[in-house]
Coordinates of N, CA, C and O in Angstrom, one line a residue:
M988 N 89.5 169.9 150.5 CA 89.1 169.9 149.1 C 89.8 170.9 148.3 O 90.0 172.0 148.8
A989 N 90.2 170.6 147.1 CA 91.0 171.6 146.2 C 90.0 172.7 145.8 O 88.9 172.5 145.5
D990 N 90.6 173.9 145.7 CA 89.8 175.0 145.3 C 89.9 175.3 143.8 O 89.0 175.9 143.2
T991 N 91.0 174.8 143.2 CA 91.2 175.0 141.7 C 91.6 173.7 141.1 O 92.0 172.7 141.8
M992 N 91.6 173.7 139.8 CA 92.1 172.5 139.0 C 92.8 173.1 137.8 O 92.5 174.3 137.4
Q993 N 93.5 172.3 137.1 CA 94.2 172.7 135.9 C 93.2 172.7 134.7 O 92.5 171.7 134.6
F994 N 93.3 173.7 133.9 CA 92.4 173.7 132.7 C 93.3 174.0 131.5 O 94.2 174.9 131.5
D995 N 93.1 173.3 130.4 CA 93.8 173.5 129.1 C 92.8 173.4 128.0 O 92.0 172.5 127.9
L996 N 92.9 174.4 127.1 CA 92.0 174.4 125.9 C 92.9 174.5 124.7 O 93.7 175.5 124.6
V997 N 92.9 173.5 123.8 CA 93.7 173.5 122.6 C 92.9 173.2 121.4 O 91.9 172.4 121.4
S998 N 93.2 174.0 120.3 CA 92.6 173.7 119.0 C 93.7 173.3 118.1 O 94.9 173.4 118.4
P999 N 93.4 172.9 116.9 CA 94.5 172.5 116.0 C 95.5 173.7 115.7 O 96.6 173.5 115.4
E1000 N 94.9 174.9 115.7 CA 95.8 176.1 115.4 C 96.7 176.5 116.6 O 97.8 177.0 116.3
K1001 N 96.2 176.4 117.8 CA 97.0 176.9 118.9 C 96.4 176.5 120.3 O 95.3 176.0 120.4
S1002 N 97.2 176.8 121.3 CA 96.7 176.7 122.7 C 96.0 178.0 123.1 O 96.6 179.0 123.0
L1003 N 94.7 177.9 123.5 CA 94.0 179.1 123.8 C 94.0 179.5 125.2 O 93.9 180.6 125.6
A1004 N 94.1 178.5 126.1 CA 94.0 178.8 127.5 C 94.7 177.7 128.3 O 94.6 176.5 127.9
S1005 N 95.3 178.1 129.4 CA 96.0 177.1 130.3 C 96.1 177.8 131.7 O 96.7 178.9 131.7
G1006 N 95.7 177.1 132.7 CA 95.9 177.7 134.0 C 94.9 177.1 135.0 O 94.0 176.3 134.7
P1007 N 95.0 177.6 136.3 CA 94.1 177.1 137.3 C 92.7 177.8 137.2 O 92.6 179.0 136.9
V1008 N 91.6 177.0 137.4 CA 90.3 177.4 137.3 C 89.5 176.8 138.4 O 89.9 175.8 139.0
T1009 N 88.3 177.4 138.7 CA 87.4 176.8 139.7 C 86.3 175.9 139.1 O 85.8 175.1 139.8
A1010 N 85.9 176.2 137.9 CA 84.9 175.4 137.2 C 84.9 175.6 135.7 O 85.3 176.6 135.2
V1011 N 84.5 174.6 135.0 CA 84.4 174.6 133.5 C 83.0 174.1 133.1 O 82.7 173.0 133.5
Q1012 N 82.2 174.9 132.4 CA 80.9 174.4 131.9 C 81.2 174.0 130.4 O 81.6 174.7 129.6
I1013 N 80.9 172.7 130.2 CA 81.2 172.0 128.9 C 79.9 171.7 128.1 O 79.0 171.1 128.7
P1014 N 79.9 172.2 126.8 CA 78.7 171.8 126.0 C 78.9 170.3 125.5 O 79.5 170.1 124.4
G1015 N 78.6 169.4 126.3 CA 78.8 168.0 125.9 C 77.7 167.5 124.9 O 76.6 168.0 124.8
A1016 N 78.1 166.5 124.1 CA 77.2 166.0 123.1 C 76.0 165.4 123.7 O 74.9 165.4 123.1
D1017 N 76.1 164.8 125.0 CA 75.0 164.2 125.7 C 74.3 165.2 126.7 O 73.5 164.8 127.5
G1018 N 74.7 166.5 126.6 CA 74.2 167.5 127.5 C 75.3 168.3 128.2 O 76.4 167.8 128.2
D1019 N 75.0 169.4 128.6 CA 75.9 170.3 129.3 C 76.3 169.7 130.6 O 75.5 169.1 131.3
M1020 N 77.6 170.0 131.0 CA 78.1 169.5 132.3 C 79.0 170.6 132.9 O 79.7 171.3 132.1
T1021 N 79.0 170.6 134.2 CA 79.9 171.5 134.9 C 81.0 170.7 135.6 O 80.6 169.7 136.4
V1022 N 82.2 171.0 135.4 CA 83.3 170.2 136.0 C 83.9 171.1 137.1 O 84.2 172.3 136.8
M1023 N 84.1 170.6 138.2 CA 84.8 171.3 139.3 C 85.9 170.4 139.9 O 86.1 169.3 139.5
P1024 N 86.8 171.0 140.7 CA 87.9 170.2 141.2 C 87.5 168.9 141.8 O 86.4 168.8 142.4
L1025 N 88.4 167.9 141.6 CA 88.2 166.5 142.1 C 87.0 165.8 141.4 O 86.5 164.8 141.9
H1026 N 86.6 166.2 140.2 CA 85.6 165.6 139.4 C 86.0 164.2 139.1 O 87.2 163.9 138.9
A1027 N 85.0 163.3 139.0 CA 85.3 161.9 138.6 C 85.8 161.9 137.2 O 85.4 162.7 136.3
P1028 N 86.8 160.9 136.9 CA 87.3 160.8 135.6 C 86.2 160.6 134.5 O 85.4 159.7 134.7
T1029 N 86.3 161.3 133.5 CA 85.3 161.2 132.4 C 85.9 161.7 131.1 O 86.8 162.6 131.1
I1030 N 85.4 161.1 130.0 CA 85.8 161.6 128.7 C 84.4 161.9 128.0 O 83.5 161.0 128.0
T1031 N 84.3 163.1 127.4 CA 83.0 163.4 126.7 C 83.3 164.1 125.4 O 84.3 164.8 125.3
T1032 N 82.4 163.9 124.4 CA 82.6 164.6 123.2 C 81.8 165.9 123.3 O 80.9 166.0 124.1
L1033 N 82.3 166.9 122.5 CA 81.7 168.2 122.6 C 80.7 168.4 121.4 O 80.9 167.9 120.3
R1034 N 79.7 169.2 121.6 CA 78.8 169.6 120.5 C 79.1 171.1 120.4 O 79.7 171.8 121.2
P1035 N 78.7 171.7 119.2 CA 78.9 173.2 119.1 C 78.2 173.9 120.3 O 77.1 173.6 120.6
G1036 N 78.9 174.8 120.8 CA 78.4 175.6 122.0 C 79.4 176.5 122.6 O 80.5 176.7 122.1
V1037 N 79.0 177.0 123.8 CA 79.9 177.9 124.5 C 80.5 177.2 125.7 O 79.7 176.7 126.5
L1038 N 81.8 177.2 125.8 CA 82.5 176.6 126.9 C 82.8 177.8 127.9 O 83.4 178.8 127.5
R1039 N 82.4 177.7 129.1 CA 82.6 178.7 130.1 C 83.6 178.3 131.1 O 83.5 177.2 131.7
V1040 N 84.5 179.2 131.4 CA 85.6 178.9 132.3 C 85.6 179.9 133.4 O 85.7 181.1 133.2
E1041 N 85.5 179.4 134.6 CA 85.4 180.3 135.8 C 86.8 180.2 136.6 O 87.2 179.1 136.9
A1042 N 87.4 181.4 136.8 CA 88.6 181.4 137.5 C 88.6 182.6 138.5 O 87.6 183.4 138.5
S1043 N 89.6 182.8 139.3 CA 89.6 183.9 140.2 C 89.5 185.2 139.5 O 88.9 186.2 140.1
A1044 N 90.0 185.3 138.3 CA 89.9 186.6 137.6 C 88.6 186.9 136.9 O 88.4 187.9 136.4
G1045 N 87.7 185.9 136.9 CA 86.4 186.1 136.3 C 86.1 184.9 135.4 O 86.8 183.9 135.3
T1046 N 85.0 185.1 134.6 CA 84.6 184.1 133.6 C 85.0 184.4 132.2 O 84.9 185.5 131.8
T1047 N 85.5 183.4 131.5 CA 85.9 183.5 130.1 C 85.1 182.5 129.3 O 84.9 181.4 129.8
E1048 N 84.7 183.0 128.1 CA 83.9 182.1 127.3 C 84.5 181.9 126.0 O 85.1 182.8 125.4
Y1049 N 84.4 180.6 125.5 CA 85.0 180.2 124.2 C 83.9 179.6 123.4 O 83.1 178.8 123.9
V1050 N 83.9 179.8 122.1 CA 82.9 179.1 121.2 C 83.7 177.9 120.6 O 84.8 178.1 120.1
V1051 N 83.1 176.7 120.8 CA 83.7 175.5 120.3 C 82.8 174.9 119.3 O 81.5 175.0 119.4
T1052 N 83.3 174.2 118.3 CA 82.5 173.5 117.3 C 82.4 172.0 117.5 O 81.7 171.3 116.8
G1053 N 83.2 171.4 118.3 CA 83.3 170.0 118.5 C 84.6 169.6 119.1 O 85.4 170.5 119.4
G1054 N 84.8 168.3 119.3 CA 86.1 167.8 119.9 C 85.7 167.0 121.1 O 84.7 166.3 121.1
F1055 N 86.6 167.0 122.1 CA 86.3 166.2 123.3 C 87.0 166.8 124.5 O 87.9 167.6 124.3
A1056 N 86.5 166.4 125.6 CA 87.1 166.9 126.9 C 87.5 165.6 127.7 O 86.7 164.7 127.8
E1057 N 88.7 165.7 128.3 CA 89.2 164.6 129.2 C 89.2 165.2 130.6 O 89.9 166.3 130.8
I1058 N 88.5 164.6 131.5 CA 88.4 165.1 132.9 C 89.0 164.1 133.8 O 88.7 162.9 133.7
N1059 N 89.8 164.6 134.7 CA 90.4 163.7 135.8 C 90.5 164.5 137.1 O 90.1 165.7 137.1
A1060 N 91.0 163.9 138.1 CA 91.0 164.6 139.4 C 91.8 165.8 139.4 O 91.6 166.7 140.2
E1061 N 92.8 165.9 138.6 CA 93.7 167.1 138.5 C 93.1 168.2 137.7 O 93.5 169.4 137.9
G1062 N 92.3 167.9 136.7 CA 91.8 169.0 135.9 C 91.0 168.6 134.6 O 90.6 167.4 134.5
V1063 N 91.0 169.5 133.7 CA 90.2 169.3 132.4 C 91.1 169.7 131.2 O 91.7 170.8 131.2
S1064 N 91.2 168.8 130.2 CA 91.8 169.1 129.0 C 90.8 169.1 127.9 O 90.1 168.0 127.7
V1065 N 90.6 170.2 127.2 CA 89.6 170.2 126.1 C 90.4 170.3 124.8 O 91.2 171.2 124.6
L1066 N 90.2 169.4 123.9 CA 90.7 169.4 122.5 C 89.6 169.7 121.6 O 88.7 168.8 121.3
A1067 N 89.6 170.9 121.1 CA 88.5 171.4 120.3 C 88.8 171.3 118.8 O 89.9 171.6 118.4
E1068 N 87.8 171.0 118.0 CA 88.0 171.0 116.5 C 88.3 172.4 116.1 O 89.1 172.7 115.3
R1069 N 87.5 173.3 116.7 CA 87.7 174.8 116.4 C 87.3 175.5 117.6 O 86.2 175.2 118.2
A1070 N 88.1 176.5 118.1 CA 87.7 177.2 119.3 C 88.2 178.7 119.1 O 89.2 178.9 118.6
I1071 N 87.3 179.6 119.5 CA 87.5 181.0 119.4 C 87.0 181.7 120.6 O 85.9 181.3 121.1
A1072 N 87.8 182.6 121.2 CA 87.3 183.3 122.3 C 86.0 184.0 121.9 O 85.9 184.6 120.8
K1073 N 85.0 183.9 122.7 CA 83.6 184.5 122.4 C 83.7 186.0 122.0 O 83.1 186.4 121.1
G1074 N 84.6 186.7 122.7 CA 84.7 188.1 122.4 C 85.4 188.4 121.1 O 85.2 189.5 120.5
D1075 N 86.1 187.4 120.5 CA 86.7 187.6 119.2 C 85.8 187.1 118.1 O 86.2 187.2 116.9
M1076 N 84.7 186.5 118.4 CA 83.8 185.9 117.3 C 83.2 187.1 116.5 O 82.8 188.1 117.1
T1077 N 83.1 186.9 115.2 CA 82.4 187.9 114.4 C 81.3 187.2 113.6 O 81.2 186.0 113.6
A1078 N 80.5 188.0 113.0 CA 79.4 187.5 112.2 C 79.9 186.7 111.1 O 79.3 185.6 110.7
D1079 N 81.0 187.1 110.5 CA 81.7 186.3 109.4 C 82.1 184.9 109.9 O 82.0 183.9 109.2
D1080 N 82.7 184.9 111.1 CA 83.1 183.6 111.7 C 81.9 182.7 111.8 O 81.9 181.5 111.5
M1081 N 80.8 183.2 112.4 CA 79.6 182.4 112.6 C 79.0 182.0 111.2 O 78.7 180.8 111.1
A1082 N 79.0 182.9 110.3 CA 78.5 182.5 108.9 C 79.3 181.4 108.3 O 78.8 180.5 107.7
S1083 N 80.6 181.5 108.5 CA 81.5 180.4 108.0 C 81.3 179.1 108.6 O 81.2 178.0 107.9
M1084 N 81.1 179.1 109.9 CA 80.8 177.8 110.6 C 79.5 177.2 110.2 O 79.4 176.0 110.0
V1085 N 78.5 178.0 110.0 CA 77.2 177.5 109.6 C 77.3 177.0 108.2 O 76.7 176.0 107.8
A1086 N 78.0 177.8 107.3 CA 78.1 177.3 105.9 C 78.9 176.0 105.8 O 78.5 175.1 105.0
D1087 N 79.9 175.8 106.7 CA 80.6 174.5 106.7 C 79.7 173.4 107.1 O 79.7 172.3 106.5
A1088 N 78.9 173.6 108.1 CA 77.9 172.6 108.6 C 76.9 172.3 107.6 O 76.5 171.1 107.4
R1089 N 76.4 173.3 106.9 CA 75.4 173.1 105.8 C 76.0 172.3 104.6 O 75.4 171.4 104.1
A1090 N 77.2 172.7 104.3 CA 77.9 171.9 103.2 C 78.1 170.5 103.6 O 77.9 169.6 102.7
E1091 N 78.5 170.2 104.8 CA 78.6 168.8 105.3 C 77.3 168.1 105.2 O 77.3 166.9 104.8
L1092 N 76.2 168.7 105.6 CA 74.9 168.1 105.5 C 74.6 167.7 104.1 O 74.2 166.6 103.8
N1093 N 74.8 168.6 103.2 CA 74.5 168.4 101.8 C 75.4 167.2 101.2 O 74.9 166.4 100.5
N1094 N 76.7 167.2 101.6 CA 77.6 166.2 101.2 C 77.1 164.8 101.8 O 77.1 163.8 101.0
V1095 N 76.8 164.8 103.0 CA 76.3 163.5 103.7 C 75.0 163.0 103.0 O 74.9 161.8 102.8
K1096 N 74.1 163.9 102.7 CA 72.9 163.5 102.0 C 73.2 162.8 100.7 O 72.6 161.8 100.3
E1097 N 74.2 163.3 99.9 CA 74.5 162.7 98.7 C 75.3 161.3 98.9 O 74.9 160.4 98.2
V1098 N 76.2 161.3 99.8 CA 77.1 160.1 100.0 C 76.2 159.0 100.6 O 76.4 157.9 100.2
F1099 N 75.4 159.3 101.5 CA 74.7 158.3 102.2 C 73.2 158.1 101.7 O 72.4 157.4 102.4
D1100 N 72.9 158.8 100.7 CA 71.6 158.7 100.0 C 70.4 158.7 101.1 O 69.6 157.9 101.2
N1101 N 70.5 159.7 101.9 CA 69.5 160.0 103.0 C 69.3 158.9 104.0 O 68.2 158.7 104.5
Q1102 N 70.4 158.1 104.3 CA 70.4 157.1 105.3 C 70.2 157.9 106.7 O 70.9 158.8 107.0
P1103 N 69.3 157.4 107.5 CA 68.9 158.2 108.7 C 70.1 158.5 109.6 O 70.2 159.6 110.1
G1104 N 71.0 157.6 110.0 CA 72.0 157.9 111.0 C 72.9 159.0 110.6 O 73.0 160.0 111.3
P1105 N 73.7 158.9 109.5 CA 74.6 159.9 109.2 C 74.0 161.3 108.8 O 74.5 162.3 109.2
V1106 N 72.8 161.2 108.1 CA 72.1 162.4 107.7 C 71.6 163.1 109.0 O 71.7 164.3 109.1
D1107 N 71.0 162.3 109.9 CA 70.5 162.9 111.1 C 71.6 163.6 111.9 O 71.4 164.7 112.5
D1108 N 72.8 162.9 112.0 CA 73.9 163.5 112.7 C 74.4 164.8 112.1 O 74.6 165.8 112.8
A1109 N 74.4 164.9 110.8 CA 74.8 166.1 110.1 C 73.8 167.2 110.3 O 74.1 168.4 110.4
A1110 N 72.5 166.8 110.2 CA 71.4 167.8 110.4 C 71.5 168.4 111.9 O 71.3 169.6 112.1
K1111 N 71.8 167.5 112.8 CA 71.9 168.0 114.2 C 73.1 168.9 114.4 O 73.0 169.9 115.1
L1112 N 74.2 168.6 113.7 CA 75.3 169.5 113.8 C 75.0 170.9 113.3 O 75.3 171.9 113.9
L1113 N 74.3 170.9 112.1 CA 73.8 172.2 111.6 C 72.9 172.9 112.5 O 73.0 174.1 112.8
A1114 N 71.9 172.2 113.1 CA 71.0 172.8 114.1 C 71.7 173.4 115.3 O 71.4 174.5 115.8
D1115 N 72.7 172.6 115.8 CA 73.5 173.1 116.9 C 74.3 174.3 116.6 O 74.4 175.2 117.4
M1116 N 74.8 174.4 115.4 CA 75.6 175.6 115.0 C 74.7 176.8 115.0 O 75.0 177.9 115.4
V1117 N 73.5 176.7 114.4 CA 72.5 177.8 114.3 C 72.1 178.2 115.7 O 72.1 179.4 116.1
A1118 N 71.8 177.2 116.6 CA 71.5 177.5 118.0 C 72.6 178.2 118.7 O 72.3 179.2 119.5
M1119 N 73.8 177.8 118.5 CA 74.9 178.5 119.1 C 75.0 179.9 118.7 O 75.3 180.8 119.5
G1120 N 74.8 180.2 117.4 CA 74.8 181.5 116.9 C 73.8 182.4 117.6 O 74.0 183.5 117.9
D1121 N 72.6 181.8 117.7 CA 71.5 182.5 118.4 C 71.9 182.8 119.9 O 71.7 183.9 120.4
E1122 N 72.5 181.9 120.5 CA 72.9 182.0 121.9 C 73.9 183.2 122.1 O 73.9 183.9 123.1
I1123 N 74.9 183.3 121.2 CA 75.9 184.3 121.4 C 75.6 185.6 120.7 O 76.4 186.5 120.6
G1124 N 74.4 185.7 120.1 CA 73.9 186.9 119.5 C 74.5 187.2 118.1 O 74.5 188.3 117.6
L1125 N 74.9 186.1 117.4 CA 75.5 186.2 116.0 C 74.7 185.2 115.1 O 75.3 184.3 114.5
S1126 N 73.4 185.4 115.0 CA 72.6 184.5 114.3 C 73.0 184.5 112.8 O 73.4 185.6 112.2
A1127 N 73.1 183.3 112.2 CA 73.5 183.2 110.8 C 72.3 183.7 109.9 O 71.2 183.5 110.2
K1128 N 72.7 184.4 108.9 CA 71.7 185.0 108.0 C 71.4 184.0 106.9 O 72.2 183.3 106.4

């Protein structure tokens, strides 16, 4: 059995990480999942949360706001809408993410005249952003 797998994390701005890892914990839209070497092929969407990467050098965490992960026997590729190393996150970054989610909710409410599906999705995104801020100790004010 393989001890490591290839991991790549890319956002629209840059490549944040690439290399061999032992496990990746993904904040999936349908629930968190842990990917290890030789995982079954899967594609999942991401929800706002903390992506944890375990390697021989230790654990690294990234804050992601969405995107998707492609998993195959060789490894995991994460294409994030926005990703920041958790250690680089600031209160201003968190406030900006929450403000963007709140603006999106307000926009969707107007455009879709409070139709349950799109409005519920935007409200969940905002709730996920706030919960993520609480998890990483940067609660939005």
